[in-house]
CSV table of C-alpha atoms in Angstrom, one decimal:
chain,number,residue,atom,x,y,z
X,1,UNK,CA,17.8,-40.4,-9.7
X,2,UNK,CA,17.7,-37.9,-12.2
X,3,UNK,CA,15.9,-38.7,-15.7
X,4,UNK,CA,15.6,-36.3,-18.0
X,5,UNK,CA,13.7,-35.9,-21.3
X,6,UNK,CA,15.1,-36.5,-24.7
X,7,UNK,CA,15.8,-32.8,-25.8
X,8,UNK,CA,16.6,-31.9,-29.3
X,9,UNK,CA,19.7,-33.8,-30.4
X,10,UNK,CA,20.3,-32.9,-34.1
X,11,UNK,CA,22.7,-30.3,-35.6
X,12,UNK,CA,25.5,-30.4,-33.1
X,13,UNK,CA,27.7,-27.6,-33.7
X,14,UNK,CA,31.6,-28.6,-34.2
X,15,UNK,CA,32.4,-28.3,-30.8
X,16,UNK,CA,29.6,-30.4,-29.3
X,17,UNK,CA,30.9,-33.4,-32.1
X,18,UNK,CA,33.9,-33.1,-30.4
X,19,UNK,CA,33.0,-33.2,-27.0
X,20,UNK,CA,30.7,-36.2,-28.5
X,21,UNK,CA,33.4,-37.6,-29.4
X,22,UNK,CA,35.2,-37.6,-26.3
X,23,UNK,CA,32.3,-38.9,-23.9
X,24,UNK,CA,31.7,-41.5,-26.5
X,25,UNK,CA,35.5,-43.1,-26.6
X,26,UNK,CA,34.7,-43.6,-22.9
X,27,UNK,CA,35.2,-47.7,-22.5
X,28,UNK,CA,32.2,-49.1,-21.2
X,29,UNK,CA,32.8,-49.9,-17.2
X,30,UNK,CA,31.9,-53.6,-17.8
X,31,UNK,CA,32.6,-54.7,-21.2
X,32,UNK,CA,35.8,-52.2,-21.4
X,33,UNK,CA,36.4,-53.4,-25.3
X,34,UNK,CA,33.4,-51.3,-26.1
X,35,UNK,CA,33.6,-47.8,-26.1
X,36,UNK,CA,29.8,-46.1,-24.7
X,37,UNK,CA,30.1,-44.9,-28.7
X,38,UNK,CA,29.5,-48.2,-30.2
X,39,UNK,CA,27.8,-49.4,-27.1
X,40,UNK,CA,25.2,-46.9,-28.7
X,41,UNK,CA,23.9,-45.4,-25.3
X,42,UNK,CA,25.3,-41.7,-26.0
X,43,UNK,CA,22.1,-39.7,-26.9
X,44,UNK,CA,23.4,-36.2,-27.0
X,45,UNK,CA,25.8,-33.9,-26.4
X,46,UNK,CA,24.8,-30.5,-25.7
X,47,UNK,CA,27.1,-27.5,-24.8
X,48,UNK,CA,24.9,-25.3,-22.1
X,49,UNK,CA,27.2,-22.0,-22.1
X,50,UNK,CA,30.7,-21.7,-22.0
X,51,UNK,CA,32.7,-24.4,-20.2
X,52,UNK,CA,28.8,-25.8,-19.0
X,53,UNK,CA,27.8,-29.1,-21.0
X,54,UNK,CA,24.5,-31.6,-20.6
X,55,UNK,CA,25.3,-35.2,-21.9
X,56,UNK,CA,22.4,-37.5,-22.6
X,57,UNK,CA,22.7,-41.0,-21.9
X,58,UNK,CA,20.5,-43.7,-22.0
X,59,UNK,CA,20.5,-47.5,-19.6
X,60,UNK,CA,21.2,-50.9,-21.5
X,61,UNK,CA,18.9,-52.0,-18.7
X,62,UNK,CA,16.7,-49.6,-16.7
X,63,UNK,CA,18.8,-51.0,-13.7
X,64,UNK,CA,21.9,-51.4,-14.9
X,65,UNK,CA,24.5,-50.0,-12.3
X,66,UNK,CA,26.9,-49.1,-15.0
X,67,UNK,CA,25.1,-46.3,-15.6
X,68,UNK,CA,26.7,-44.6,-12.2
X,69,UNK,CA,30.2,-45.4,-13.5
X,70,UNK,CA,30.1,-44.4,-16.8
X,71,UNK,CA,28.7,-41.0,-15.7
X,72,UNK,CA,31.6,-40.7,-13.5
X,73,UNK,CA,34.3,-41.5,-16.8
X,74,UNK,CA,31.9,-38.8,-18.7
X,75,UNK,CA,32.9,-36.3,-16.0
X,76,UNK,CA,36.4,-37.1,-15.8
X,77,UNK,CA,36.8,-37.3,-19.7
X,78,UNK,CA,35.5,-33.9,-20.5
X,79,UNK,CA,36.7,-32.4,-17.0
X,80,UNK,CA,40.4,-33.5,-18.2
X,81,UNK,CA,39.4,-31.2,-21.9
X,82,UNK,CA,38.3,-28.3,-20.1
X,83,UNK,CA,35.0,-27.9,-18.7
X,84,UNK,CA,34.3,-27.7,-16.0
X,85,UNK,CA,30.9,-28.0,-15.3
X,86,UNK,CA,29.7,-31.5,-16.8
X,87,UNK,CA,26.1,-32.6,-16.3
X,88,UNK,CA,25.0,-36.3,-17.4
X,89,UNK,CA,21.3,-36.7,-17.2
X,90,UNK,CA,19.8,-40.2,-18.3
X,91,UNK,CA,17.2,-40.6,-20.8
X,92,UNK,CA,15.1,-43.6,-20.9
X,93,UNK,CA,13.0,-43.2,-24.3
X,94,UNK,CA,13.2,-44.2,-26.8
X,95,UNK,CA,14.4,-47.2,-25.4
X,96,UNK,CA,17.9,-48.7,-26.0
X,97,UNK,CA,18.3,-51.5,-28.4
X,98,UNK,CA,21.0,-54.3,-29.0
X,99,UNK,CA,20.2,-53.1,-32.7
X,100,UNK,CA,22.1,-49.8,-31.0
X,101,UNK,CA,25.4,-51.5,-31.1
X,102,UNK,CA,27.5,-51.0,-33.7
X,103,UNK,CA,28.9,-53.3,-36.4
X,104,UNK,CA,32.0,-52.8,-34.9
X,105,UNK,CA,31.1,-53.0,-31.2
X,106,UNK,CA,29.7,-56.6,-32.3
X,107,UNK,CA,32.7,-57.5,-34.0
X,108,UNK,CA,35.1,-56.3,-30.8
X,109,UNK,CA,32.6,-58.3,-28.6
X,110,UNK,CA,32.5,-61.6,-30.5
X,111,UNK,CA,36.5,-61.3,-30.5
X,112,UNK,CA,36.3,-60.5,-27.1
X,113,UNK,CA,34.9,-63.9,-26.5
X,114,UNK,CA,30.7,-62.9,-25.9
X,115,UNK,CA,28.3,-64.0,-28.9
X,116,UNK,CA,26.7,-60.4,-30.1
X,117,UNK,CA,23.3,-60.2,-30.3
X,118,UNK,CA,21.3,-60.9,-33.2
X,119,UNK,CA,19.4,-57.9,-35.2
X,120,UNK,CA,15.8,-57.9,-34.5
X,121,UNK,CA,13.2,-59.4,-37.0
X,122,UNK,CA,10.1,-58.6,-35.4
X,123,UNK,CA,8.8,-57.1,-32.3
X,124,UNK,CA,9.5,-58.7,-28.7
X,125,UNK,CA,12.1,-60.4,-27.5
X,126,UNK,CA,14.2,-63.0,-29.8
X,127,UNK,CA,13.8,-66.6,-28.5
X,128,UNK,CA,16.7,-67.5,-26.3
X,129,UNK,CA,16.2,-71.2,-27.9
X,130,UNK,CA,17.7,-70.0,-31.6
X,131,UNK,CA,20.6,-70.6,-32.7
X,132,UNK,CA,23.6,-68.4,-31.2
X,133,UNK,CA,27.0,-69.4,-33.1
X,134,UNK,CA,30.1,-70.2,-30.4
X,135,UNK,CA,32.5,-67.0,-30.4
X,136,UNK,CA,35.4,-69.5,-29.7
X,137,UNK,CA,34.8,-72.2,-32.6
X,138,UNK,CA,32.3,-70.9,-34.8
X,139,UNK,CA,30.1,-73.9,-34.0
X,140,UNK,CA,26.3,-73.1,-34.1
X,141,UNK,CA,25.7,-76.0,-32.1
X,142,UNK,CA,25.6,-74.4,-28.9
X,143,UNK,CA,22.8,-74.8,-25.6
X,144,UNK,CA,21.6,-72.5,-23.2
X,145,UNK,CA,22.2,-73.2,-19.6
X,146,UNK,CA,20.7,-70.3,-18.2
X,147,UNK,CA,18.3,-67.0,-19.4
X,148,UNK,CA,20.1,-64.3,-17.0
X,149,UNK,CA,24.4,-64.5,-16.8
X,150,UNK,CA,26.6,-62.5,-15.6
X,151,UNK,CA,25.0,-59.5,-16.0
X,152,UNK,CA,21.6,-58.8,-16.8
X,153,UNK,CA,21.8,-58.3,-20.3
X,154,UNK,CA,23.9,-62.0,-21.3
X,155,UNK,CA,22.7,-65.1,-21.1
X,156,UNK,CA,25.1,-67.9,-20.4
X,157,UNK,CA,25.6,-70.6,-23.0
X,158,UNK,CA,27.9,-73.6,-23.4
X,159,UNK,CA,29.1,-75.0,-27.0
X,160,UNK,CA,28.3,-78.2,-27.6
X,161,UNK,CA,31.4,-78.6,-29.8
X,162,UNK,CA,34.1,-77.1,-28.3
X,163,UNK,CA,32.2,-77.5,-24.3
X,164,UNK,CA,33.6,-74.1,-23.7
X,165,UNK,CA,30.9,-72.3,-21.5
X,166,UNK,CA,30.3,-68.2,-23.1
X,167,UNK,CA,28.5,-65.1,-22.2
X,168,UNK,CA,26.1,-64.4,-25.0
X,169,UNK,CA,24.7,-60.7,-25.1
X,170,UNK,CA,20.6,-61.0,-25.2
X,171,UNK,CA,18.4,-59.2,-27.6
X,172,UNK,CA,16.8,-56.5,-26.1
L,1,UNK,CA,19.1,-36.2,16.1
L,2,UNK,CA,16.4,-35.8,13.9
L,3,UNK,CA,15.2,-37.8,11.6
L,4,UNK,CA,13.0,-37.2,8.6
L,5,UNK,CA,9.1,-38.1,9.1
L,6,UNK,CA,8.4,-41.5,8.4
L,7,UNK,CA,5.4,-40.2,6.5
L,8,UNK,CA,5.3,-39.9,2.9
L,9,UNK,CA,6.9,-36.1,1.9
L,10,UNK,CA,4.5,-35.9,-1.4
L,11,UNK,CA,1.6,-34.0,-0.2
L,12,UNK,CA,2.0,-31.8,-3.4
L,13,UNK,CA,1.1,-34.3,-6.0
L,14,UNK,CA,-0.1,-36.8,-3.5
L,15,UNK,CA,-3.1,-35.9,-5.0
L,16,UNK,CA,-3.0,-36.7,-8.4
L,17,UNK,CA,-2.8,-39.9,-10.2
L,18,UNK,CA,0.2,-40.1,-12.4
L,19,UNK,CA,1.7,-40.0,-8.4
L,20,UNK,CA,-0.4,-43.2,-7.9
L,21,UNK,CA,0.0,-45.3,-10.6
L,22,UNK,CA,4.0,-44.5,-10.2
L,23,UNK,CA,3.8,-45.2,-6.7
L,24,UNK,CA,1.5,-48.6,-6.9
L,25,UNK,CA,3.8,-50.1,-9.8
L,26,UNK,CA,6.9,-48.6,-8.5
L,27,UNK,CA,6.1,-50.6,-4.6
L,28,UNK,CA,4.8,-53.7,-7.0
L,29,UNK,CA,8.6,-53.3,-8.6
L,30,UNK,CA,10.6,-52.6,-5.0
L,31,UNK,CA,9.2,-55.0,-3.1
L,32,UNK,CA,9.3,-58.1,-5.2
L,33,UNK,CA,13.1,-56.4,-5.8
L,34,UNK,CA,13.6,-57.0,-2.2
L,35,UNK,CA,11.7,-60.9,-2.0
L,36,UNK,CA,13.9,-62.0,-5.0
L,37,UNK,CA,17.2,-60.2,-3.2
L,38,UNK,CA,16.3,-62.7,-0.8
L,39,UNK,CA,18.0,-65.7,-2.4
L,40,UNK,CA,21.2,-64.8,-2.7
L,41,UNK,CA,22.9,-67.7,-1.3
L,42,UNK,CA,20.2,-69.6,-1.0
L,43,UNK,CA,18.8,-70.5,-4.9
L,44,UNK,CA,19.1,-74.2,-6.0
L,45,UNK,CA,21.7,-73.6,-8.4
L,46,UNK,CA,24.3,-70.6,-9.0
L,47,UNK,CA,23.1,-70.1,-12.5
L,48,UNK,CA,19.4,-69.3,-10.4
L,49,UNK,CA,20.8,-67.3,-8.3
L,50,UNK,CA,22.6,-65.4,-10.7
L,51,UNK,CA,18.9,-65.0,-12.6
L,52,UNK,CA,16.9,-64.2,-9.8
L,53,UNK,CA,19.4,-61.5,-8.8
L,54,UNK,CA,19.2,-60.2,-12.2
L,55,UNK,CA,15.6,-60.0,-12.1
L,56,UNK,CA,16.0,-58.4,-8.9
L,57,UNK,CA,17.9,-55.7,-10.1
L,58,UNK,CA,15.9,-54.8,-13.2
L,59,UNK,CA,12.9,-54.3,-11.2
L,60,UNK,CA,14.7,-52.4,-8.8
L,61,UNK,CA,15.7,-50.1,-11.7
L,62,UNK,CA,12.1,-50.0,-12.8
L,63,UNK,CA,11.7,-48.9,-9.4
L,64,UNK,CA,13.8,-46.3,-8.9
L,65,UNK,CA,12.4,-44.3,-11.6
L,66,UNK,CA,9.0,-44.7,-11.1
L,67,UNK,CA,9.0,-43.8,-7.0
L,68,UNK,CA,11.5,-40.9,-8.6
L,69,UNK,CA,8.0,-39.7,-10.6
L,70,UNK,CA,6.6,-40.1,-7.2
L,71,UNK,CA,8.7,-38.2,-5.0
L,72,UNK,CA,12.3,-39.0,-3.0
L,73,UNK,CA,13.0,-42.3,-4.0
L,74,UNK,CA,14.8,-43.2,-0.8
L,75,UNK,CA,12.4,-41.3,1.5
L,76,UNK,CA,9.8,-43.6,-0.3
L,77,UNK,CA,12.0,-46.8,0.0
L,78,UNK,CA,12.8,-46.6,3.4
L,79,UNK,CA,11.0,-43.7,5.8
L,80,UNK,CA,7.5,-45.1,5.0
L,81,UNK,CA,5.6,-47.1,7.0
L,82,UNK,CA,3.8,-50.2,6.0
L,83,UNK,CA,0.0,-48.9,5.4
L,84,UNK,CA,1.5,-46.4,3.4
L,85,UNK,CA,2.8,-49.0,0.7
L,86,UNK,CA,0.4,-49.7,-2.4
L,87,UNK,CA,2.1,-52.6,-3.6
L,88,UNK,CA,0.4,-56.0,-5.0
L,89,UNK,CA,-0.2,-58.7,-1.7
L,90,UNK,CA,1.1,-61.4,-4.2
L,91,UNK,CA,4.5,-59.6,-4.2
L,92,UNK,CA,4.7,-59.2,-0.6
L,93,UNK,CA,4.5,-63.0,0.0
L,94,UNK,CA,7.2,-64.8,1.0
L,95,UNK,CA,9.5,-66.9,-0.7
L,96,UNK,CA,8.5,-70.4,0.3
L,97,UNK,CA,10.3,-72.8,-1.8
L,98,UNK,CA,11.3,-72.0,-5.1
L,99,UNK,CA,8.2,-73.3,-7.0
L,100,UNK,CA,6.7,-70.6,-5.0
L,101,UNK,CA,9.2,-68.4,-5.8
L,102,UNK,CA,8.4,-69.2,-9.7
L,103,UNK,CA,4.9,-69.8,-9.2
L,104,UNK,CA,4.8,-65.6,-7.5
L,105,UNK,CA,7.3,-64.8,-10.9
L,106,UNK,CA,5.0,-66.9,-13.4
L,107,UNK,CA,1.7,-64.6,-12.6
L,108,UNK,CA,3.2,-61.3,-11.5
L,109,UNK,CA,5.4,-61.3,-14.8
L,110,UNK,CA,3.2,-62.1,-17.2
L,111,UNK,CA,0.6,-59.5,-15.6
L,112,UNK,CA,3.4,-56.9,-15.7
L,113,UNK,CA,4.7,-57.3,-18.6
L,114,UNK,CA,0.7,-57.0,-20.2
L,115,UNK,CA,0.8,-54.0,-17.6
L,116,UNK,CA,3.7,-51.9,-19.4
L,117,UNK,CA,2.7,-53.5,-23.0
L,118,UNK,CA,-0.9,-51.1,-22.3
L,119,UNK,CA,1.4,-48.6,-21.0
L,120,UNK,CA,4.1,-48.5,-23.7
L,121,UNK,CA,1.4,-47.2,-26.5
L,122,UNK,CA,-0.1,-44.9,-24.3
L,123,UNK,CA,1.1,-41.2,-23.5
L,124,UNK,CA,1.4,-41.3,-19.8
L,125,UNK,CA,4.4,-40.0,-17.9
L,126,UNK,CA,5.0,-43.8,-17.2
L,127,UNK,CA,5.4,-44.0,-21.3
L,128,UNK,CA,8.6,-44.1,-21.6
L,129,UNK,CA,10.1,-46.6,-18.4
L,130,UNK,CA,7.4,-48.8,-19.8
L,131,UNK,CA,8.1,-49.0,-22.9
L,132,UNK,CA,12.0,-50.3,-21.9
L,133,UNK,CA,10.7,-52.7,-19.0
L,134,UNK,CA,8.2,-54.3,-21.0
L,135,UNK,CA,11.6,-55.7,-22.6
L,136,UNK,CA,13.2,-56.8,-19.5
L,137,UNK,CA,10.1,-58.1,-18.2
L,138,UNK,CA,9.5,-60.6,-21.4
L,139,UNK,CA,13.0,-62.4,-20.0
L,140,UNK,CA,11.5,-62.4,-16.4
L,141,UNK,CA,8.4,-64.1,-17.7
L,142,UNK,CA,10.1,-66.5,-20.1
L,143,UNK,CA,12.3,-67.6,-16.7
L,144,UNK,CA,8.6,-68.3,-15.1
L,145,UNK,CA,7.5,-70.1,-17.9
L,146,UNK,CA,10.7,-71.8,-18.7
L,147,UNK,CA,10.3,-73.2,-14.8
L,148,UNK,CA,7.0,-74.2,-14.6
L,149,UNK,CA,7.0,-76.1,-17.0
L,150,UNK,CA,10.5,-78.1,-15.5
L,151,UNK,CA,8.6,-78.0,-12.3
L,152,UNK,CA,5.1,-78.8,-13.4
L,153,UNK,CA,6.6,-81.5,-15.8
L,154,UNK,CA,9.5,-82.7,-13.8
L,155,UNK,CA,9.5,-85.5,-10.9
L,156,UNK,CA,6.8,-86.5,-9.2
L,157,UNK,CA,7.7,-84.4,-6.4
L,158,UNK,CA,8.2,-81.0,-8.5
L,159,UNK,CA,5.1,-81.5,-10.1
L,160,UNK,CA,3.5,-81.7,-6.4
L,161,UNK,CA,5.0,-78.5,-5.2
L,162,UNK,CA,4.4,-76.7,-7.8
L,163,UNK,CA,0.6,-77.5,-7.9
L,164,UNK,CA,0.9,-76.8,-4.4
L,165,UNK,CA,2.6,-73.2,-5.1
L,166,UNK,CA,0.4,-72.2,-7.9
L,167,UNK,CA,-2.7,-72.6,-5.7
L,168,UNK,CA,-1.1,-71.4,-2.5
L,169,UNK,CA,-1.3,-67.4,-4.8
L,170,UNK,CA,-4.0,-68.1,-6.5
L,171,UNK,CA,-6.2,-65.9,-4.6
L,172,UNK,CA,-3.5,-63.3,-4.6
L,173,UNK,CA,-4.1,-63.0,-8.6
L,174,UNK,CA,-7.3,-61.2,-8.3
L,175,UNK,CA,-6.0,-57.8,-7.4
L,176,UNK,CA,-4.2,-57.6,-9.6
L,177,UNK,CA,-6.8,-56.7,-11.8
L,178,UNK,CA,-8.5,-53.6,-9.9
L,179,UNK,CA,-8.1,-50.6,-11.7
L,180,UNK,CA,-5.0,-48.6,-10.5
L,181,UNK,CA,-5.9,-44.6,-10.7
L,182,UNK,CA,-4.0,-43.3,-13.3
L,183,UNK,CA,-3.3,-46.3,-15.1
L,184,UNK,CA,-6.0,-45.5,-18.4
L,185,UNK,CA,-6.5,-49.3,-19.9
L,186,UNK,CA,-9.2,-52.1,-19.9
L,187,UNK,CA,-8.8,-54.0,-17.2
L,188,UNK,CA,-11.1,-56.4,-17.7
L,189,UNK,CA,-9.7,-57.4,-20.9
L,190,UNK,CA,-6.2,-57.6,-19.2
L,191,UNK,CA,-7.6,-59.9,-16.7
L,192,UNK,CA,-9.0,-62.3,-18.9
L,193,UNK,CA,-5.6,-62.1,-21.5
L,194,UNK,CA,-3.4,-62.8,-18.3
L,195,UNK,CA,-5.8,-66.1,-17.3
L,196,UNK,CA,-5.6,-67.2,-21.0
L,197,UNK,CA,-1.4,-67.1,-20.5
L,198,UNK,CA,-1.3,-68.4,-17.3
L,199,UNK,CA,-3.6,-71.2,-18.5
L,200,UNK,CA,-1.9,-72.4,-21.4
L,201,UNK,CA,1.4,-72.2,-19.4
L,202,UNK,CA,-0.3,-74.4,-16.0
L,203,UNK,CA,-1.8,-76.6,-18.9
L,204,UNK,CA,1.3,-77.3,-20.8
L,205,UNK,CA,2.9,-77.6,-17.5
L,206,UNK,CA,0.5,-80.6,-16.8
L,207,UNK,CA,-0.8,-78.8,-14.2
L,208,UNK,CA,-4.3,-78.5,-12.5
L,209,UNK,CA,-5.8,-74.7,-13.0
L,210,UNK,CA,-6.4,-73.6,-9.4
L,211,UNK,CA,-10.2,-73.8,-8.6
L,212,UNK,CA,-10.0,-71.4,-5.6
L,213,UNK,CA,-11.8,-67.9,-5.7
L,214,UNK,CA,-9.4,-65.6,-6.9
L,215,UNK,CA,-12.1,-62.1,-5.5
L,216,UNK,CA,-14.4,-62.1,-2.4
L,217,UNK,CA,-14.3,-62.8,1.0
L,218,UNK,CA,-11.3,-65.8,0.7
L,219,UNK,CA,-9.4,-64.1,-1.6
L,220,UNK,CA,-6.7,-61.5,-0.9
L,221,UNK,CA,-7.3,-57.9,-2.3
L,222,UNK,CA,-6.1,-54.6,-0.5
L,223,UNK,CA,-3.0,-53.9,-0.9
L,224,UNK,CA,-3.5,-51.0,-3.1
L,225,UNK,CA,-5.4,-49.7,-0.2
L,226,UNK,CA,-2.5,-50.1,1.9
L,227,UNK,CA,-3.9,-53.0,3.7
L,228,UNK,CA,-1.1,-55.8,3.6
L,229,UNK,CA,-0.3,-59.3,5.1
L,230,UNK,CA,2.1,-60.1,8.1
L,231,UNK,CA,5.0,-61.0,6.4
L,232,UNK,CA,5.2,-57.5,5.0
L,233,UNK,CA,6.1,-55.9,8.2
L,234,UNK,CA,9.3,-58.1,9.2
L,235,UNK,CA,10.1,-57.1,5.7
L,236,UNK,CA,10.2,-53.9,6.1
L,237,UNK,CA,11.7,-54.1,8.9
L,238,UNK,CA,14.9,-55.6,7.2
L,239,UNK,CA,14.7,-53.9,4.2
L,240,UNK,CA,14.7,-50.3,6.3
L,241,UNK,CA,16.4,-50.8,9.4
L,242,UNK,CA,19.8,-49.7,7.9
L,243,UNK,CA,18.4,-46.5,6.5
L,244,UNK,CA,16.4,-46.0,10.0
L,245,UNK,CA,19.3,-46.8,12.6
L,246,UNK,CA,21.7,-44.6,10.8
L,247,UNK,CA,20.0,-41.4,8.7
L,248,UNK,CA,22.2,-40.0,6.1
L,249,UNK,CA,24.3,-42.8,6.1
L,250,UNK,CA,26.0,-43.4,2.7
L,251,UNK,CA,28.8,-45.8,0.8
């Protein structure tokens, strides 16, 4: 496992911005309605030399297996756009938070049937027992079925009003 | 056939305390992850199966980062002998019934959250990982606490089993607060906070806080020095046999 450190990501050149846009357009392998840009996991793109690029990626959860698919997809899209040497490094710090998901990303999650994470108000996890809106019928009368669902980042809930079960992207 | 040496290949950094810390905490996460993975196909309900697997996945991710700081993650996980592992004896204990697994989760996740929480604010090599992992562990702790309440304050049978599990694992909890080289925190204060937190959950769950010893001759306590309990050897044999039987195999 290669874990890099967050280098200076500020002041990207126009070419780096274009490469970041390409890398950011890759869909999330587990939540294909979201792009990596909307998920907020792309931390920077650096042109080391002509044809050689380093991409900084942060995992949502430390053990998230999707990061390997993301890495392969980023490499492929940059290869296709004329960058032969792509290195994707994993950065842990600062830790990713569900607050890094863009507003557009949240809207798409809800449309996809996944209740988006609520914004953090204070330190620590948001209590899972607090109300979460059903992405199907909009009712706030929903109940927790399991703290962990199809992936580590989601909890399983059920709507009391329409009885549909749904995933909730847990606040992290 | 050439097989890599079964001893850790970390001589170049083995004497640094940062490596010792990464190894101890990394082994805790790795071993507990493997134990929780053993529930796959056996959990009482599907949701719980998924929950335990997700917790195991979080721990495995943490273990990979820490073992990579200490050396080659695969060599460390698959080619070390039992005596070279530095994990707590608590995490290697067999799953037992569901109550035993939950008691082990309660004791360990409360500890790990306190540890990571303090490491996250420090400047050690583990600070970045700790800041990330503490948020994941908060959910593990919440999961364990909710189940402790449900089992303890549930039926007569679930109460009896949860009480039995809490007592059976109690003697493994003193070891958690032996200082780890490279982890610069107030261990006594951490132990006090842990005890207060666990006591509060057990009481709320109508359980009795165990009275048995947590340190001394009748308590466990040498996992950090490489001494492990009997079930650990069998667990390692299962965890390592594929890698050892097929050196260099890939998917």
